[in-house]
PDB file of C-alpha atoms in Angstrom:
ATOM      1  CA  UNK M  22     101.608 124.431  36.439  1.00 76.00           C
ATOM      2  CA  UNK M  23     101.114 120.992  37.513  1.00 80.00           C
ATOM      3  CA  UNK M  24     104.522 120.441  37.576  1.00 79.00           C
ATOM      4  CA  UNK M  25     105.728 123.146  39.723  1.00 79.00           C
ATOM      5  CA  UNK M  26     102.782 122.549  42.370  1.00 85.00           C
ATOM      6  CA  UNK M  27     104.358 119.045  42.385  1.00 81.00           C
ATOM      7  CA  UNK M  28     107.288 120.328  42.657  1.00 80.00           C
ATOM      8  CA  UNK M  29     106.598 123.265  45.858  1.00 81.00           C
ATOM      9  CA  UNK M  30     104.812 120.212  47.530  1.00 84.00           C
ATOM     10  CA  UNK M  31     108.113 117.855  47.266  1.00 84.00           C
ATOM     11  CA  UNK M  32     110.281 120.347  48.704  1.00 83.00           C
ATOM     12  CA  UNK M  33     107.623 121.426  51.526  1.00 84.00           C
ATOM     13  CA  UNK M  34     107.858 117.683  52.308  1.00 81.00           C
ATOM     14  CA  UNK M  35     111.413 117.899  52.557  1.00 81.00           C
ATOM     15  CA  UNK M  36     111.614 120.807  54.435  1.00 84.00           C
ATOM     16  CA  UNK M  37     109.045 119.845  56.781  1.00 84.00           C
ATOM     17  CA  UNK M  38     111.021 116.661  57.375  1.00 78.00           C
ATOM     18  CA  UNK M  39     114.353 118.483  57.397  1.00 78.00           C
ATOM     19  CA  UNK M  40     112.815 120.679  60.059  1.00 78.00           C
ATOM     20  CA  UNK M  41     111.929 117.875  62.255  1.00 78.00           C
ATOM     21  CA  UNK M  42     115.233 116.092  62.141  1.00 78.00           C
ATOM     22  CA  UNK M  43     117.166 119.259  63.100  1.00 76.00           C
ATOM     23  CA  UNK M  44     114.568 119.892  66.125  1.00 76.00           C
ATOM     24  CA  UNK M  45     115.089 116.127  67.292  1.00 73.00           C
ATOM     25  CA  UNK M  46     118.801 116.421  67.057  1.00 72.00           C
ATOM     26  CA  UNK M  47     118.408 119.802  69.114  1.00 74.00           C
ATOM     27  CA  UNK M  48     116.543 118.137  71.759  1.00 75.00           C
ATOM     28  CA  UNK M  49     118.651 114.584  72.001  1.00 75.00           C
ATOM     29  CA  UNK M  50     121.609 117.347  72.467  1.00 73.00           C
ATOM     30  CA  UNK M  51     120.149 119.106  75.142  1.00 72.00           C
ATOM     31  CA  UNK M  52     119.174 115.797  76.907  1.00 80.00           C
ATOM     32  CA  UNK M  53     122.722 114.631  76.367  1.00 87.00           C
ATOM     33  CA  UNK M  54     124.114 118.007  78.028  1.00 88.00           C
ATOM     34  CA  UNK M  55     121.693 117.473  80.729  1.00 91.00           C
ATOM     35  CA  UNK M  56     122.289 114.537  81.538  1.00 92.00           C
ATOM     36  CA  UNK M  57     126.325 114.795  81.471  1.00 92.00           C
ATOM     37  CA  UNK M  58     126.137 118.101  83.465  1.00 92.00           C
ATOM     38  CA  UNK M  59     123.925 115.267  85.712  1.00 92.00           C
ATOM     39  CA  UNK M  60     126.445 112.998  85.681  1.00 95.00           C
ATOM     40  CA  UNK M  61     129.241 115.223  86.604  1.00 92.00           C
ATOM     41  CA  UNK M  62     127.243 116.833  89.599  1.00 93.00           C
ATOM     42  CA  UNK M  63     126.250 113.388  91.303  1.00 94.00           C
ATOM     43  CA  UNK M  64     130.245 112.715  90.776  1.00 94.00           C
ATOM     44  CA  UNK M  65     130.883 115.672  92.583  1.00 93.00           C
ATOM     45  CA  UNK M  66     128.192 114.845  95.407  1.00 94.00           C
ATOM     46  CA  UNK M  67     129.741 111.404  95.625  1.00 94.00           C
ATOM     47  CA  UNK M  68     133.589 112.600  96.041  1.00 92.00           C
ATOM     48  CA  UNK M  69     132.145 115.031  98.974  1.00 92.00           C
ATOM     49  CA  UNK M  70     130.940 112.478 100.633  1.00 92.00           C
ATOM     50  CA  UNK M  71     133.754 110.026 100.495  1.00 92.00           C
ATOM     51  CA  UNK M  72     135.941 112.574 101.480  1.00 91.00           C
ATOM     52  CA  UNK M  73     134.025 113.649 104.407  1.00 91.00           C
ATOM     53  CA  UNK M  74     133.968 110.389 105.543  1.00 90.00           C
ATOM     54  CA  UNK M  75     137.887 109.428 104.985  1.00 89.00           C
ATOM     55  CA  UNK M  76     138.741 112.374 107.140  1.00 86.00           C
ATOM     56  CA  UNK M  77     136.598 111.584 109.642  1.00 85.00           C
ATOM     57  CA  UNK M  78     137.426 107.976 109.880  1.00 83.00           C
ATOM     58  CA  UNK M  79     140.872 108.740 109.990  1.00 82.00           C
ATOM     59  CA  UNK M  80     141.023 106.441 106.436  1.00 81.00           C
ATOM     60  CA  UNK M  81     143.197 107.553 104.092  1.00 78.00           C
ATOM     61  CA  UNK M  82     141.642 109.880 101.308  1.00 74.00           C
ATOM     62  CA  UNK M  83     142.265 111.435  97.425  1.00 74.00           C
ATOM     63  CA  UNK M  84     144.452 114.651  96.611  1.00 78.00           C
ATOM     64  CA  UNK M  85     142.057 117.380  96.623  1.00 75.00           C
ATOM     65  CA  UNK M  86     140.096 116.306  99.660  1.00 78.00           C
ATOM     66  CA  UNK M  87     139.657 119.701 101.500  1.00 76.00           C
ATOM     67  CA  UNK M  88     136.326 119.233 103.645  1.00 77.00           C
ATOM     68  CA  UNK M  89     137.088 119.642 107.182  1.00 80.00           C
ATOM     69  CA  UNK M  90     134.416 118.306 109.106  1.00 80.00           C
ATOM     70  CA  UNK M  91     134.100 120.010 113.099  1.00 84.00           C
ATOM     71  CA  UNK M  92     134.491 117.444 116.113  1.00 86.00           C
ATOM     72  CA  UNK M  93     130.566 116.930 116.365  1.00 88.00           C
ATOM     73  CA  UNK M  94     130.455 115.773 112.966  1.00 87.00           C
ATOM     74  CA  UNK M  95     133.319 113.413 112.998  1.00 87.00           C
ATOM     75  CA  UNK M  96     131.753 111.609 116.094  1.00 87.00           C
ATOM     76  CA  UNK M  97     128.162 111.459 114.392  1.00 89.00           C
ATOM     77  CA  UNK M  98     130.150 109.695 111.396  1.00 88.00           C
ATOM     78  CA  UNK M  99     132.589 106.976 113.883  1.00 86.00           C
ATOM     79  CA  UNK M 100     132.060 103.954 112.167  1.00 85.00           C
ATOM     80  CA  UNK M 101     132.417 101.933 115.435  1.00 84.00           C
ATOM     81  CA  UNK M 102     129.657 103.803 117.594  1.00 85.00           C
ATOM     82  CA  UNK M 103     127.363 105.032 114.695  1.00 87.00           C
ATOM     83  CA  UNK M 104     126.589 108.002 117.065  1.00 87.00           C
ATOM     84  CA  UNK M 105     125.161 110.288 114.538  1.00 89.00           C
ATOM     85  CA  UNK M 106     122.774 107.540 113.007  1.00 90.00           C
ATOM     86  CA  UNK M 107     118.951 106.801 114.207  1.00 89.00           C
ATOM     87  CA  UNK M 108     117.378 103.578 113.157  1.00 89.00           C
ATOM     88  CA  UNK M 109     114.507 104.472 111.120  1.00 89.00           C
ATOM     89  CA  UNK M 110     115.286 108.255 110.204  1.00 88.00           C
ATOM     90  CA  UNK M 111     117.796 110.719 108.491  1.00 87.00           C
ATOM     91  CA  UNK M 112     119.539 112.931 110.679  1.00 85.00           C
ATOM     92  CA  UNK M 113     118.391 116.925 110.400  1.00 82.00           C
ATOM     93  CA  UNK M 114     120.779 119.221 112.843  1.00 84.00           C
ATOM     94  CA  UNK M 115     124.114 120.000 111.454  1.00 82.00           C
ATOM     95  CA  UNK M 116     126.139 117.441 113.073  1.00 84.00           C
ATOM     96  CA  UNK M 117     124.371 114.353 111.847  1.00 87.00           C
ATOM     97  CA  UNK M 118     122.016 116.068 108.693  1.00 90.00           C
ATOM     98  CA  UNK M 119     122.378 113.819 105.788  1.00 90.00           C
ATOM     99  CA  UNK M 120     123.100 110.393 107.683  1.00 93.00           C
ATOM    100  CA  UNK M 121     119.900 107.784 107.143  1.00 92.00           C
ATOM    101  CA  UNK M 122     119.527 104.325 108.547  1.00 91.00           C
ATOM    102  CA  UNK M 123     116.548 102.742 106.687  1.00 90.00           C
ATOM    103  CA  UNK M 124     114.578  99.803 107.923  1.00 87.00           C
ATOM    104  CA  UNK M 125     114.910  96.557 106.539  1.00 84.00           C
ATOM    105  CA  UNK M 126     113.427  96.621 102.862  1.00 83.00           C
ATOM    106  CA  UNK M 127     113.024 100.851 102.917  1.00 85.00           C
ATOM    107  CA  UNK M 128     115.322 102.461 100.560  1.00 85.00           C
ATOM    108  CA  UNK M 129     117.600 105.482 101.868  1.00 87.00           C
ATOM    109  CA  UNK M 130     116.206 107.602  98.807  1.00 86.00           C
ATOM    110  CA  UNK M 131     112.709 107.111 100.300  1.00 83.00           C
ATOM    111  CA  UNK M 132     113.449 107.602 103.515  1.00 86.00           C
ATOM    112  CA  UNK M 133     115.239 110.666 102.509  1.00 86.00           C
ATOM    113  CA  UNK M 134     113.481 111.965  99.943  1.00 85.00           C
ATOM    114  CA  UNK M 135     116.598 112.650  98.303  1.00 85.00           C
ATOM    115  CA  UNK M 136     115.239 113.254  94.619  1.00 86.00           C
ATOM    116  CA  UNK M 137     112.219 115.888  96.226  1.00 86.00           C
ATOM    117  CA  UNK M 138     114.057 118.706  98.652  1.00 85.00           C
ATOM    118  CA  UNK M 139     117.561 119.050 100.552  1.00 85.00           C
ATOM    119  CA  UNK M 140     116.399 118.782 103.940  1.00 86.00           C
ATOM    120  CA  UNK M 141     117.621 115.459 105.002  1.00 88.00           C
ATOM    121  CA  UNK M 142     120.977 115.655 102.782  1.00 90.00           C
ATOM    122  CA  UNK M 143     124.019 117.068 102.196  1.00 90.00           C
ATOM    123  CA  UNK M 144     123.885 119.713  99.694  1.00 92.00           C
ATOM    124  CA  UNK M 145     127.125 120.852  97.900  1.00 90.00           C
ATOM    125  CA  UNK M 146     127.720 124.294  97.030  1.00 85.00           C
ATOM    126  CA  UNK M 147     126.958 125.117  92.559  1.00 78.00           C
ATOM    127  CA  UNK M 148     130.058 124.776  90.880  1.00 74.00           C
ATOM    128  CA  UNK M 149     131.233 127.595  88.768  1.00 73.00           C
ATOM    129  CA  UNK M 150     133.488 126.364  85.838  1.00 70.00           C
ATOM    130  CA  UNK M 151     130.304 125.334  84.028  1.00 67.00           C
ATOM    131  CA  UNK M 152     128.349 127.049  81.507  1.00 74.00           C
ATOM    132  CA  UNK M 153     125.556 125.393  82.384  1.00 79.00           C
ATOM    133  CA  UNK M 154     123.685 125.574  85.959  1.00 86.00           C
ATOM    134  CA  UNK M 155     121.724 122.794  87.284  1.00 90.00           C
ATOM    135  CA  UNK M 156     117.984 123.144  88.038  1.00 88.00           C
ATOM    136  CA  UNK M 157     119.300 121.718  92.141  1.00 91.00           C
ATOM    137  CA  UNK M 158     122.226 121.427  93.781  1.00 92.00           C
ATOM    138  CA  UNK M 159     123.547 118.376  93.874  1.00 93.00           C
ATOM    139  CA  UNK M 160     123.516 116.300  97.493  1.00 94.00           C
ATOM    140  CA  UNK M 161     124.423 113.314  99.189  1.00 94.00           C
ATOM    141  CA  UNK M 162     123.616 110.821 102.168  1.00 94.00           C
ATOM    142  CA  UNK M 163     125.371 108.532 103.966  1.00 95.00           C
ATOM    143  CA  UNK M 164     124.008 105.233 105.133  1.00 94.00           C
ATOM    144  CA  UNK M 165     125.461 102.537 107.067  1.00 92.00           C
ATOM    145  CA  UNK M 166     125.534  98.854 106.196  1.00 89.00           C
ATOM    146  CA  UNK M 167     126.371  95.443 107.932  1.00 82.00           C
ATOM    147  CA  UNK M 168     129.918  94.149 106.334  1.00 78.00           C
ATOM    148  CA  UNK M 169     128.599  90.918 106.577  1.00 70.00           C
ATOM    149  CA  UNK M 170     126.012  88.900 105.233  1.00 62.00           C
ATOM    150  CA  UNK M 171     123.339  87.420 107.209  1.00 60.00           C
ATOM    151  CA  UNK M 172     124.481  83.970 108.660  1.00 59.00           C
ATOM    152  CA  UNK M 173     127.932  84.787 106.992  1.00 61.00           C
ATOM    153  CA  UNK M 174     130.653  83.826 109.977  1.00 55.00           C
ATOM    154  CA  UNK M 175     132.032  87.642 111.311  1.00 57.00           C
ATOM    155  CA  UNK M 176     134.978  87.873 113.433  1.00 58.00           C
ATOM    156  CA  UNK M 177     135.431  85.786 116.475  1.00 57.00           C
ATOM    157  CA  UNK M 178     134.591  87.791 119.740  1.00 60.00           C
ATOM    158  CA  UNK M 179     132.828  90.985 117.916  1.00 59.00           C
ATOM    159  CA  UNK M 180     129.939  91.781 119.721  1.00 63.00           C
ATOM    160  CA  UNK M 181     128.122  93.378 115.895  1.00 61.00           C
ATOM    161  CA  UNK M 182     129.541  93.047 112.270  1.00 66.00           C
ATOM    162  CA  UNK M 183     131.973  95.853 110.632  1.00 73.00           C
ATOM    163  CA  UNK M 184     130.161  98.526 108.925  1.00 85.00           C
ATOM    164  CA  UNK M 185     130.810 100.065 105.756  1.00 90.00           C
ATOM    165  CA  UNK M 186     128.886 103.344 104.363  1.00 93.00           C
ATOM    166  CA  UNK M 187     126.847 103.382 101.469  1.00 93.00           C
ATOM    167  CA  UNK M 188     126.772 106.648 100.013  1.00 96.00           C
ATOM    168  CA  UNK M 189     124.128 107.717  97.701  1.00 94.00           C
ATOM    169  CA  UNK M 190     124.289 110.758  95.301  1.00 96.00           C
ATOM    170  CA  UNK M 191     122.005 113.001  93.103  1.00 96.00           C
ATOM    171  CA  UNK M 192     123.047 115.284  90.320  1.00 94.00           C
ATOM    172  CA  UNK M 193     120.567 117.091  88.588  1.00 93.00           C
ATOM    173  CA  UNK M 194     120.779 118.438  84.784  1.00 92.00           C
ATOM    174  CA  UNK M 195     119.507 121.896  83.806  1.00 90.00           C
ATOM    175  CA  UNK M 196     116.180 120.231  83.032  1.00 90.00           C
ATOM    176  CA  UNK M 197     114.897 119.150  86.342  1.00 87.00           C
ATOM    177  CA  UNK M 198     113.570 116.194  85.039  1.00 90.00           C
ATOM    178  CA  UNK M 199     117.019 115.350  84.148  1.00 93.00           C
ATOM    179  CA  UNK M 200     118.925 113.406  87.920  1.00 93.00           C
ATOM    180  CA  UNK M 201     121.586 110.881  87.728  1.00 95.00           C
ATOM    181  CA  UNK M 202     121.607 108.931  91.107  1.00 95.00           C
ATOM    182  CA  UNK M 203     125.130 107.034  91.981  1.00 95.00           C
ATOM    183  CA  UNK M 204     125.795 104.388  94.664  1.00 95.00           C
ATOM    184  CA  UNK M 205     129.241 103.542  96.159  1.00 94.00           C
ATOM    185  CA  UNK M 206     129.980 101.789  99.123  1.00 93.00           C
ATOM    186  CA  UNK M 207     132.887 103.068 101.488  1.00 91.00           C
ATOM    187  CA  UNK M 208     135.460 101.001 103.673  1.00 87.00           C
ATOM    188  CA  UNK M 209     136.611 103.212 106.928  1.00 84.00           C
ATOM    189  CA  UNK M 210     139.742 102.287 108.247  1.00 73.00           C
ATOM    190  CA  UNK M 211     139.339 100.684 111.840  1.00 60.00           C
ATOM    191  CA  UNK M 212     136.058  99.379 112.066  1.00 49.00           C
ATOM    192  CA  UNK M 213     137.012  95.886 113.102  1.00 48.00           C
ATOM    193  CA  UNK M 214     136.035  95.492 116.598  1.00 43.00           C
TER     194      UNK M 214
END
C-alpha cells in the first residue's frame, strides 16, 4: 500500500511537472508567433513608408512599390522645402498626417504617440495572407533630420544642411502587448541645395 501511494505521488509529480513544461512551451510559442507576426507588420509599415517617400522625392524605389501619393502629399514630403512638416508637432489632415518634427531631445514616438492610437500616423491597411491578425494595424511616421552633424562643415554656399527622413515603424503581434518598433533612415535624391 505504501508502495503504490509512493508510487501515485511520483507520477503526480511528474505529471504535474510535465504539465507545466508543455504550458511554458505553449506560451514561449505564442510569444514567438507574436512577436514574428510583429516583426513582419513593422517591416511592412517601414517599406510603405520608404516607398511613399521614393516616389515622392523622385528617388529611385524597390519593385513592388505601388503607393501613389496625390500632388498635396508629394509637396508636404519635398525634402528641400519641408512644406508638410511643423516644428514641434505631427501633421493631422491628409496631406501631411503622419509627418513629425520633434524638438531637440523629444522623441518622434512621444510626440506621436505612435505605440497608443493612429491619429498622428500612417496606418497601413491588415494584410490578408496571414493566419494570424494583429491586435492594430501597423503604422508609420516620417521625421526629418539634419544630414549633418552639428559643427560638421556642410556644403559651401547652402543656406541649411541636407535632410534625410527618419522613418519610424510599429507592428503589433496578436497580443497587444506584443509591438516591434523599427528605425531606418532615408536618403531622397536631390536634396543638396
Amino acid at each position: 500500500m505504501i508502495a503504490v501511494t509512493g508510487a501515485v505521488i511520483i507520477m503526480g509529480l511528474l505529471m504535474m511537472g510535465s504539465l507545466h513544461l508543455v504550458l511554458d512551451h505553449n506560451r514561449r510559442a505564442a510569444l514567438s508567433a507574436d512577436h514574428a507576426l510583429a516583426m513582419h507588420e513593422a517591416e511592412r509599415a517601414l517599406a510603405a513608408a520608404e516607398c511613399e517617400i521614393a516616389i515622392a522625392a523622385d528617388t529611385p524605389h524597390r519593385e513592388g512599390c505601388h503607393t501613389e501619393p496625390d500632388a498635396a502629399r508629394v509637396a508636404a514630403l519635398d525634402p528641400v522645402s519641408l512644406a508638410g512638416f511643423v516644428p514641434q508637432q505631427c501633421g493631422k489632415e491628409t496631406a501631411n498626417r503622419g509627418l513629425c518634427w520633434p524638438q531637440e531631445g523629444q522623441s518622434v514616438e512621444t510626440l506621436s504617440g505612435l505605440l497608443l492610437d493612429e491619429r498622428h500616423a500612417i496606418p497601413l491597411l491588415s494584410s490578408e495572407d496571414g493566419w494570424r491578425q494583429p491586435a492594430h494595424r501597423a503604422r508609420y511616421v516620417i521625421e526629418p533630420i539634419s544630414d549633418a552633424v552639428p559643427g560638421q562643415w556642410i556644403h559651401a554656399n547652402a543656406s541649411r544642411a541636407p535632410v534625410l527622413f527618419r522613418i519610424t515603424a510599429v507592428g503589433f503581434g496578436a497580443d497587444e502587448a506584443v509591438n516591434v518598433r523599427l528605425q531606418t533612415i532615408f536618403r531622397p535624391r536631390g536634396t543638396e541645395l
